[in-house]
XYZ file of C-alpha atoms in Angstrom:
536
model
C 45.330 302.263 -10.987
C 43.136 304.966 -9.436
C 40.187 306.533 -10.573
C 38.224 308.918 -7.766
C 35.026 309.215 -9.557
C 33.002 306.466 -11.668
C 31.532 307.870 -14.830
C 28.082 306.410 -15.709
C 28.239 306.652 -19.085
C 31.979 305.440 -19.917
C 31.576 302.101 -21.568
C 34.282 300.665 -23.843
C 34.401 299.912 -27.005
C 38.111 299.917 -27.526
C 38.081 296.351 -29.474
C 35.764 297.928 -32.122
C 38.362 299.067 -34.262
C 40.068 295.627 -34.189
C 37.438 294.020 -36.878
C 35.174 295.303 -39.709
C 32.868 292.542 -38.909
C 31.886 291.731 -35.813
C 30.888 288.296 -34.706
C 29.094 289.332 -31.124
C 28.747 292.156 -28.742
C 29.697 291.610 -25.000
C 29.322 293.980 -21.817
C 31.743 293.036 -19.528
C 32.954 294.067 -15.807
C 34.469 293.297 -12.831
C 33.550 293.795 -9.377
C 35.846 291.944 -6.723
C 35.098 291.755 -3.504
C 36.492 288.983 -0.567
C 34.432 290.027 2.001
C 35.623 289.155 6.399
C 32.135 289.815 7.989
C 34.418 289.830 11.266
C 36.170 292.846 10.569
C 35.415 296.107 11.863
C 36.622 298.251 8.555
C 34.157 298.478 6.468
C 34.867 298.673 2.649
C 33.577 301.731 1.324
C 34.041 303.070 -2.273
C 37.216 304.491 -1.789
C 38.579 301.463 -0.576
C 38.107 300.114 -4.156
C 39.979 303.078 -5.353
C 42.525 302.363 -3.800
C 43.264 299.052 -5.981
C 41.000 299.292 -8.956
C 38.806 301.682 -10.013
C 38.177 301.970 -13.677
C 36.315 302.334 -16.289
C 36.264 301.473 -19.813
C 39.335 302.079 -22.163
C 41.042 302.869 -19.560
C 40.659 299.626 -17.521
C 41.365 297.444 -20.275
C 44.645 299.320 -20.766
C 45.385 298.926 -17.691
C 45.137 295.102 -17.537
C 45.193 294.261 -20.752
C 48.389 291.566 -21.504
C 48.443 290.915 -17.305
C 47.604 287.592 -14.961
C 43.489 288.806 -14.818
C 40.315 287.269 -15.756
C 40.038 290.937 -18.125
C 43.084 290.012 -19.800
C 41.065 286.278 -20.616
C 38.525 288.390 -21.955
C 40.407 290.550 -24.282
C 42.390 287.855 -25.560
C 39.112 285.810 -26.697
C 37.587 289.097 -27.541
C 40.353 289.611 -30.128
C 40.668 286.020 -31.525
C 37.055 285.979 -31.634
C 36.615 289.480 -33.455
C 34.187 290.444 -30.621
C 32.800 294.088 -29.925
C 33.778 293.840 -26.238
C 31.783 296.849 -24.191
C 33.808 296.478 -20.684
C 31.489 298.887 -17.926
C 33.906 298.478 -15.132
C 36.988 296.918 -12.950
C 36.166 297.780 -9.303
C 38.539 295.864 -7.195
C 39.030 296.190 -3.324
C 41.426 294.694 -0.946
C 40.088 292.369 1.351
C 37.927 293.549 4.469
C 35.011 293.769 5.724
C 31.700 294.145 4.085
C 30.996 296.195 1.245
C 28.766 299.093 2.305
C 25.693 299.712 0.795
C 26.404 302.995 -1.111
C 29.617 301.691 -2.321
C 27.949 298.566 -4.064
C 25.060 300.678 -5.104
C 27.213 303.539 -6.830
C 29.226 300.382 -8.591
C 26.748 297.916 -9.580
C 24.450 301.113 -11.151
C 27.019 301.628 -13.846
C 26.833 297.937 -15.193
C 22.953 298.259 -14.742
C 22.612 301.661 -16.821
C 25.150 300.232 -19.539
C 22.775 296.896 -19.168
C 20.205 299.178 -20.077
C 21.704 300.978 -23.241
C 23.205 297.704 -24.564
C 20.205 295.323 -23.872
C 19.191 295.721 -27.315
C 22.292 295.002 -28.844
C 23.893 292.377 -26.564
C 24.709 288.266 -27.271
C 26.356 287.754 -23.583
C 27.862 289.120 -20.774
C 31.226 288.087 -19.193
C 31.517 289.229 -15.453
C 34.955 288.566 -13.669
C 33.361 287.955 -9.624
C 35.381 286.876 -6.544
C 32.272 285.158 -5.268
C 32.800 285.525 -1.502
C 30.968 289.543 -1.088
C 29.227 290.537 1.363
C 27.278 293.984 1.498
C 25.932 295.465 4.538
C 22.570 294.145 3.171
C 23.284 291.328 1.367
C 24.784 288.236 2.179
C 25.307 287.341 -1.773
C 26.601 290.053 -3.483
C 27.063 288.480 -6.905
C 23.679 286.703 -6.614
C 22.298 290.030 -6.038
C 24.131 291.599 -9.218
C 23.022 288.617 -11.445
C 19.425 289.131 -10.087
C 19.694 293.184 -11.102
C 21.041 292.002 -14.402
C 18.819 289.390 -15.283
C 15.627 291.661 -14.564
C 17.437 293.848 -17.492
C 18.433 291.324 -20.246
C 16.130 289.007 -19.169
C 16.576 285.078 -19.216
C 18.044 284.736 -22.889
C 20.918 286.303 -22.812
C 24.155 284.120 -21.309
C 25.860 284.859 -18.982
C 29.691 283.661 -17.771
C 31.176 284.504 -14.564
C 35.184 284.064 -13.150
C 35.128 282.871 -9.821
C 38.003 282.915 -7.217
C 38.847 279.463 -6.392
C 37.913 281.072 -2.632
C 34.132 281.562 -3.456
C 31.160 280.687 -1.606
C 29.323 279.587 -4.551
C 25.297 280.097 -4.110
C 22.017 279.075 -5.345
C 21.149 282.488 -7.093
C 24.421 282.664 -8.876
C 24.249 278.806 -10.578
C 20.241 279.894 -11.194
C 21.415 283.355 -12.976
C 24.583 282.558 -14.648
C 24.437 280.155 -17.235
C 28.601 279.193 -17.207
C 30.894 279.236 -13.443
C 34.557 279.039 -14.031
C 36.546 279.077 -10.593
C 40.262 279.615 -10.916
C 42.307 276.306 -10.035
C 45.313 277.255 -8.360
C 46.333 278.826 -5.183
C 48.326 280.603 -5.071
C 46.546 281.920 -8.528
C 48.771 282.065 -11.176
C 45.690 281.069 -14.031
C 43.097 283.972 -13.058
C 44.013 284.659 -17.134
C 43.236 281.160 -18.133
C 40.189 281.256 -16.196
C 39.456 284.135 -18.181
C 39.738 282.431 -21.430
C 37.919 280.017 -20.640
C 34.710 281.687 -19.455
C 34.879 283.652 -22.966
C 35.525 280.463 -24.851
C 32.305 278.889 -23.735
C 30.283 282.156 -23.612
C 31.318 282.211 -27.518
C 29.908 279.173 -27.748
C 26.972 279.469 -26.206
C 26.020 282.920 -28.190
C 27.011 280.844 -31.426
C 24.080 278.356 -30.392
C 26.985 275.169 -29.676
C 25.994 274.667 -26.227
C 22.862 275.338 -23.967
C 24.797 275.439 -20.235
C 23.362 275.121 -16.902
C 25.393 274.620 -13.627
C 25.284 272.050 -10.402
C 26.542 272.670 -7.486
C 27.036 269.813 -4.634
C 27.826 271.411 -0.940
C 29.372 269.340 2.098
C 28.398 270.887 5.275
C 32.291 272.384 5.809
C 33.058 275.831 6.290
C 36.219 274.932 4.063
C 38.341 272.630 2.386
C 41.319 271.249 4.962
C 44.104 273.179 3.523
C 42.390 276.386 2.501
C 42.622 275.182 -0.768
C 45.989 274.606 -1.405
C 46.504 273.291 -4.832
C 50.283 272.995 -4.853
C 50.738 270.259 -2.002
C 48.102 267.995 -0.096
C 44.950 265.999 -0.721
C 43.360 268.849 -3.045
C 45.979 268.163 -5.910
C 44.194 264.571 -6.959
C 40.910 266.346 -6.735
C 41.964 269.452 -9.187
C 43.424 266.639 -11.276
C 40.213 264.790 -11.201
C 38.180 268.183 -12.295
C 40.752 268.604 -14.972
C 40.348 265.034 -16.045
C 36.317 265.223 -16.263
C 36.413 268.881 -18.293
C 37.145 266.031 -21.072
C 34.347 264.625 -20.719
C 31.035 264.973 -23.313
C 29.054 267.616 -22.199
C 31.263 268.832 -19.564
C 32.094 272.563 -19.830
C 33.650 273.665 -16.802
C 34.601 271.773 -13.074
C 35.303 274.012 -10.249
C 36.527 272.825 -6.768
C 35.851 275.722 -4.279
C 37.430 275.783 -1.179
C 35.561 278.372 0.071
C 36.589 281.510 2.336
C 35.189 281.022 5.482
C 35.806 284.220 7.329
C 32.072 285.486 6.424
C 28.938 284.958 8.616
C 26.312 283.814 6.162
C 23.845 281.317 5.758
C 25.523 280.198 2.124
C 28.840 279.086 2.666
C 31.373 276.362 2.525
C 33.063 274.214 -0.353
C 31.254 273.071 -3.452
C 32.227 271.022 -6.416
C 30.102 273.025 -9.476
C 30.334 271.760 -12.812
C 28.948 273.356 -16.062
C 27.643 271.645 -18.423
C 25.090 270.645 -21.168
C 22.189 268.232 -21.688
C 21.320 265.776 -18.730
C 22.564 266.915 -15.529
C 22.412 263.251 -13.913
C 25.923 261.728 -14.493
C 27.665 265.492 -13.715
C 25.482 265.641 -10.164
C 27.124 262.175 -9.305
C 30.193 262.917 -10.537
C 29.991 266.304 -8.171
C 28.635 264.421 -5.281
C 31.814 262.064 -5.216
C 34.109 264.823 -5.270
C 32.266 266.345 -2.570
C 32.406 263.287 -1.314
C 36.230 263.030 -1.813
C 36.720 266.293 -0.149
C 34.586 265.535 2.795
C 37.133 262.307 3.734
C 39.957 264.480 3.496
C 38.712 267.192 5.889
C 41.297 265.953 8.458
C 44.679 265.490 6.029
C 45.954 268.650 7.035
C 49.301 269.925 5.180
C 49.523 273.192 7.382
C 51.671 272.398 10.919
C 50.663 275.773 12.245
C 53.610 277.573 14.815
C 53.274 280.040 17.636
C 55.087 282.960 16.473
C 58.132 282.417 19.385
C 58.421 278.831 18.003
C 58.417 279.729 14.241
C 61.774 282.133 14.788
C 63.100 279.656 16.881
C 62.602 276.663 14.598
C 63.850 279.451 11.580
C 67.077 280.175 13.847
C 68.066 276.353 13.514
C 70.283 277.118 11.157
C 69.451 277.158 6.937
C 72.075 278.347 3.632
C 69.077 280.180 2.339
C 66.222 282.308 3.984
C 63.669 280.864 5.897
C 60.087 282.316 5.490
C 57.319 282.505 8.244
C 53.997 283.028 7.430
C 51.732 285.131 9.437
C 49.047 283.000 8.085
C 46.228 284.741 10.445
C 46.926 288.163 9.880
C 46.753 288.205 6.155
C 45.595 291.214 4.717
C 44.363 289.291 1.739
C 41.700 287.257 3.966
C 40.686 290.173 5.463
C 42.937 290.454 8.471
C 44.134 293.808 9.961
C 47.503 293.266 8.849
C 48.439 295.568 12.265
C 49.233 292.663 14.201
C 52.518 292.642 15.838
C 53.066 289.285 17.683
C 55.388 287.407 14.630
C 57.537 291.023 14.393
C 58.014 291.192 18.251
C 59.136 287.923 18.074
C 61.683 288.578 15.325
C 63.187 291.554 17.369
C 63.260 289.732 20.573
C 65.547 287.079 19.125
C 67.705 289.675 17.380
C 66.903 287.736 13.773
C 68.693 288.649 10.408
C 65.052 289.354 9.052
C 62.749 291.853 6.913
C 58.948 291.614 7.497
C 56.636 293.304 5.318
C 53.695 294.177 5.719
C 52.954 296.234 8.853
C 50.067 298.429 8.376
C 49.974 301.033 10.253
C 48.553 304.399 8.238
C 48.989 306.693 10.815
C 53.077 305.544 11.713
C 53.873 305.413 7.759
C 52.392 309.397 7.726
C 54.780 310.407 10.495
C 57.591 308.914 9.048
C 57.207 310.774 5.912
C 58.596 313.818 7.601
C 61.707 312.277 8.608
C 65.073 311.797 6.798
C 66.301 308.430 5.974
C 69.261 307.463 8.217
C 67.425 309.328 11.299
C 66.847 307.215 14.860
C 63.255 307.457 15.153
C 60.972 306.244 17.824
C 57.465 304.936 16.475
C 54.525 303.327 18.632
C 53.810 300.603 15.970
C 50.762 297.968 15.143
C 48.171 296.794 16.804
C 45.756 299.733 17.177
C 42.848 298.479 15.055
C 41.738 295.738 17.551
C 44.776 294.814 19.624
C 43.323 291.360 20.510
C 43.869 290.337 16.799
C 47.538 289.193 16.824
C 49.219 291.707 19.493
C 49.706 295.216 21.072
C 51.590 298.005 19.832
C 55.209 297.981 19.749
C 57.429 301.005 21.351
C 60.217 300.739 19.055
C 63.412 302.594 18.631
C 64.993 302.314 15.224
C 66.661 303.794 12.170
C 64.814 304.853 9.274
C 66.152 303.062 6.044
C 63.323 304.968 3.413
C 60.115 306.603 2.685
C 58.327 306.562 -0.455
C 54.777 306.695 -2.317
C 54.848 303.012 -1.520
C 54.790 301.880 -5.508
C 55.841 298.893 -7.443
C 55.695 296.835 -10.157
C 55.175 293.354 -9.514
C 57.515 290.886 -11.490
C 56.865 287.573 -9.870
C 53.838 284.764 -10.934
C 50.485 286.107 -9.668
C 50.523 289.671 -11.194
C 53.856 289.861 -13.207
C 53.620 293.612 -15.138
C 50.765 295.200 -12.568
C 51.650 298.387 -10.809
C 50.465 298.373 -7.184
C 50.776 300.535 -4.295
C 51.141 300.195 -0.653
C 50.387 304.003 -0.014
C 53.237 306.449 1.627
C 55.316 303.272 3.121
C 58.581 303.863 5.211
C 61.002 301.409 5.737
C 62.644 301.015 9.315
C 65.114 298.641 10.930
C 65.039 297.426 14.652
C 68.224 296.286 15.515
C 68.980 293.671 12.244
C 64.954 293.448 11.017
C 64.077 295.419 8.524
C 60.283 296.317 8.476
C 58.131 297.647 5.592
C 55.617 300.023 7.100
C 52.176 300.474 4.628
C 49.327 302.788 4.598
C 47.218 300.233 2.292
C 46.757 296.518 3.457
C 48.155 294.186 0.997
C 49.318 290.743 1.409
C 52.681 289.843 0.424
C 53.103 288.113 -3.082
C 55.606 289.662 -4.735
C 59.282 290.058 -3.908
C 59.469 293.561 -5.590
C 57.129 294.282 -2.004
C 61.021 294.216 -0.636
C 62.891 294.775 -3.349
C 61.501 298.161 -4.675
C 61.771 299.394 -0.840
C 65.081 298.877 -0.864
C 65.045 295.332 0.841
C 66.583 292.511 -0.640
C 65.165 289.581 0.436
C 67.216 286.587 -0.543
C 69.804 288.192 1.820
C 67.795 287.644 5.353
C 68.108 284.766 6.756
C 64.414 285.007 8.135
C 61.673 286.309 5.631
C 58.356 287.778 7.441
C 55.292 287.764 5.220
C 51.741 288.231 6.175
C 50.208 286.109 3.655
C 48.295 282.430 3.956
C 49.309 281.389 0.500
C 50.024 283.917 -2.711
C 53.455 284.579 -1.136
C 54.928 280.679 -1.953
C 55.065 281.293 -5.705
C 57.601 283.989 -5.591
C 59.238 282.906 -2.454
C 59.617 279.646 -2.414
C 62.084 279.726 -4.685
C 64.154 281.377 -3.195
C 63.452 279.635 0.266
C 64.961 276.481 2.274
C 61.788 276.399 4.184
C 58.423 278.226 4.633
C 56.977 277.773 8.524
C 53.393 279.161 8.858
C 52.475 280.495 12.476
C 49.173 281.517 14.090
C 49.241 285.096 15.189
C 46.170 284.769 16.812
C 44.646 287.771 14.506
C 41.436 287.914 12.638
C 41.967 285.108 10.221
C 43.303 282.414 12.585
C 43.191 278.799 11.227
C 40.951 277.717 14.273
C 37.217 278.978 12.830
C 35.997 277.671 16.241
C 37.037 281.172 17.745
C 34.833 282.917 15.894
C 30.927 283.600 16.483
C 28.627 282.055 13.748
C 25.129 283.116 14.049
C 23.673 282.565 10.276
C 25.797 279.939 9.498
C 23.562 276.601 9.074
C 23.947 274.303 11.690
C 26.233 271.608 12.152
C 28.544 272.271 10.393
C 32.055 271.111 10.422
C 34.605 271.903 12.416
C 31.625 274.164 14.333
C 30.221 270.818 15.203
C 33.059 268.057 15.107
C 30.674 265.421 14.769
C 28.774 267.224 12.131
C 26.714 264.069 9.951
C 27.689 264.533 5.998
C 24.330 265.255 4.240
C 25.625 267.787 1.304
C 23.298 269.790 -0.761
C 22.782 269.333 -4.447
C 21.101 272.131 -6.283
C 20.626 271.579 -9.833
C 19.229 274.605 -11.736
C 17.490 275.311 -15.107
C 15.684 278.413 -15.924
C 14.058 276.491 -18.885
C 11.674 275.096 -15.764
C 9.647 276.877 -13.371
C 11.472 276.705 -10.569
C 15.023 275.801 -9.704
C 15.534 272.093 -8.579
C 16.666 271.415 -5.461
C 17.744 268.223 -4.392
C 18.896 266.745 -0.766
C 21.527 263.924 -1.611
C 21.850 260.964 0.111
C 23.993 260.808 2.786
């Protein structure tokens, strides 16, 4: 999935030859961006190349059939007999802000195809992550819904996908008409979330449904558990949101747990709900489950580990493999993913392990020279910022592979989608196996050992740097998972981190933070946006 250049006038039409008659036409796209406003590596336009960068035909190929939002689209597109006009998928890994020129070059293709289509168009259908951050902009959707709104103007609906992660915001309830977060994490229904934004964007071009969206914010940086929805306090509330999509009038409930790893005045968990007709009974509804969320802020399921205690308590002796969890160096929340203090740890107690991911670009080049079964001596890790989860590691091992760094995942999250770590090589330091990566994913998938030559379910300690995606495929084949704090740039404790736009109190900032949420209730058919302080 790479594309170098972006082609401004390459919109798809690939579904046209799937119906004489055509219901509606709908420009889709999706720009993804998570966005840690801590880290020092900016994400620049060929960061997104280096997941997704496509265009047309050629991204709905691509993901067409696979665990995305786009797939959701298609597969309403087609039932629906819809002339689907998909701009875009631009998709970057985690990091920090989006640079200017990169958003610019992106969002200027869905605002030139805006332009052509306008005309033409019933509705728009944008897949968002909801937590970007530009080097000017502190709302990166909000600021794409404003561009696209001063093109179509206020008729035309609009549906956006939302990771269940996002810092939802005034200007995206005001400019999208229907919000549909994902509901599980790890995310195995970004497809169903999909479907559904389509499903009510059909109805809303058919005329069945007017929708507007609430949002109700407690003043949290994020939910307890990071928004766990397989274990904890968040379960009931999902269920709840489930429940009350049953509802009359009720379109769409999303409980964000927000990503908090982003200085900006915006941020935190929200309950928003889409709906129809008289916002009154969905704004209380909201503000209980805000409410709800609030009273759970201390019911933590996490039991975080240093990384010396995490092999230790791994050691204690399990039939199957025990995973740790370098929950704060996650390359998927924006972490480094160089940070060596779980992998020292494994070596120092001589573990039967494999650990993947190390990034390291300029180690996985070297090794590309070198032979498999060679001894090689690498300086490894920790070079970004060695105060994020350790210093470099002098190590002295034997080189097991090198590769492209390719695969196909197979597991829940993104079953059939080729990825690639970059040139990867894969050493071992006396009995732990290490998967060394130019690109800085998270581990999900076990084909990120398996297609390396590592199997897995044959360690008797399994190393992932990952907060959450990893439990669906490993789990399984787990007797326990132990999460540890590294120490690196997306440490549980948000108290070691500098807030300057963030509003204040806020909790945990301010422990003793007072719960006064926001409600913002929005309707274009007025004025002016509604805002509303609750009560307290």
């Amino acid at each position: 999935m790479r594309e170098q250049t972006l082609h401004r006038n390459s919109s798809s039409t690939l579904l046209q030859t799937w119906s004489r008659t055509m219901s509606f036409r709908v420009l889709s796209a999706q720009i993804m961006h998570e966005s840690n406003s801590f880290s020092v590596r900016l994400t620049s336009l060929d960061r997104f190349a280096d997941v997704i960068l496509l265009h047309g035909d050629e991204a709905l190929r691509a993901l067409d059939g696979t665990n995305t939002e786009v797939a959701g689209f298609l597969d309403v597109a087609r039932e629906k007999s819809w002339e689907l006009v998909h701009v875009l998928s631009a998709h970057a890994n985690p990091a920090g802000c989006v640079t200017e020129e990169a958003f610019e070059e992106i969002v200027k293709v869905v605002e030139d195809a805006a332009r052509r289509e306008r005309e033409r168009l019933d509705g728009i259908l944008l897949a968002f992550h909801g937590a970007m951050v530009t080097t000017h902009s502190c709302d990166g959707e909000g600021e794409i819904l404003e561009r696209l709104r001063a093109i179509v103007g206020p008729d035309i609906p609009i549906a956006a996908t939302l990771d269940l992660h996002a810092n939802v915001t005034r200007r995206m309830c005001e400019l999208a008409d229907i919000l549909v977060s994902y509901k599980t994490y790890p995310h195995i229904d970004m497809r169903v979330a999909g479907r559904h934004a389509s499903e009510l964007l059909h109805r809303a071009m058919a005329g069945e449904i007017k929708p507007h969206t609430l949002f109700v914010r407690p003043p949290m940086l994020e939910d307890a558990n990071g928004g766990r929805t397989d274990a904890g306090p968040l379960v009931a509330v999902m269920e709840r949101a489930r429940a009350y999509e049953s509802e009359p009038n009720v379109l769409a409930v999303s409980v964000n747990g927000a990503f908090p790893y982003a200085d900006i005045n915006e941020i935190g968990t929200t309950i928003t709900v889409t709906y129809s007709g008289d916002p009154e009974p969905h704004r209380l509804f909201a503000e209980e489950m805000a409410k709800a969320m609030w009273d759970m802020r201390y019911d933590l399921v996490n039991r975080f580990l240093s990384p010396e205690d995490a092999v230790a308590s791994a050691l204690a002796g399990d039939d199957r493999p025990v995973v740790i969890a370098d929950y704060a160096d996650n390359p998927g929340a924006g972490g480094y993913g160089d940070g060596t203090n779980l992998l020292r740890a494994l070596i120092a107690a001589d573990a039967d392990a494999c650990f993947c991911p190390i990034v390291d670009p300029e180690t996985a080049s070297q090794l590309q020279t070198r032979k498999p079964g060679e001894t090689v001596s690498i300086r490894l890790g920790g070079k970004v910022n060695a105060a994020f989860g350790g210093e470099p590691l002098d190590l002295v091992g034997t080189l097991l592979s090198v590769s492209d760094g390719s695969y196909t995942c197979d597991g829940p999250m993104y079953a059939g989608v080729r990825m690639s770590f970059g040139p990867t090589a894969v050493i071992e330091v006396r009995r732990v196996q290490v998967v060394i990566v130019t690109e800085p994913h998270q581990c999900h998938d076990l084909q990120q050992f398996l297609a390396f030559g590592i199997d897995p379910r044959a360690k008797r300690i399994i190393g992932v740097k990952s907060m959450q995606h990893f439990r669906a495929a490993f789990e399984p084949i787990a007797s326990r998972v132990l999460v540890c704090d590294s120490g690196a740039l997306a440490s549980p404790d948000l108290t070691k981190f500098t807030f300057t736009r963030v509003p204040r109190p806020m909790y945990p900032l301010e422990p003793n933070t007072p719960y006064n949420p926001e409600v913002f209730i929005c309707s274009r058919s007025s004025e002016e946006p509604v805002k509303v302080e609750s009560r307290a």
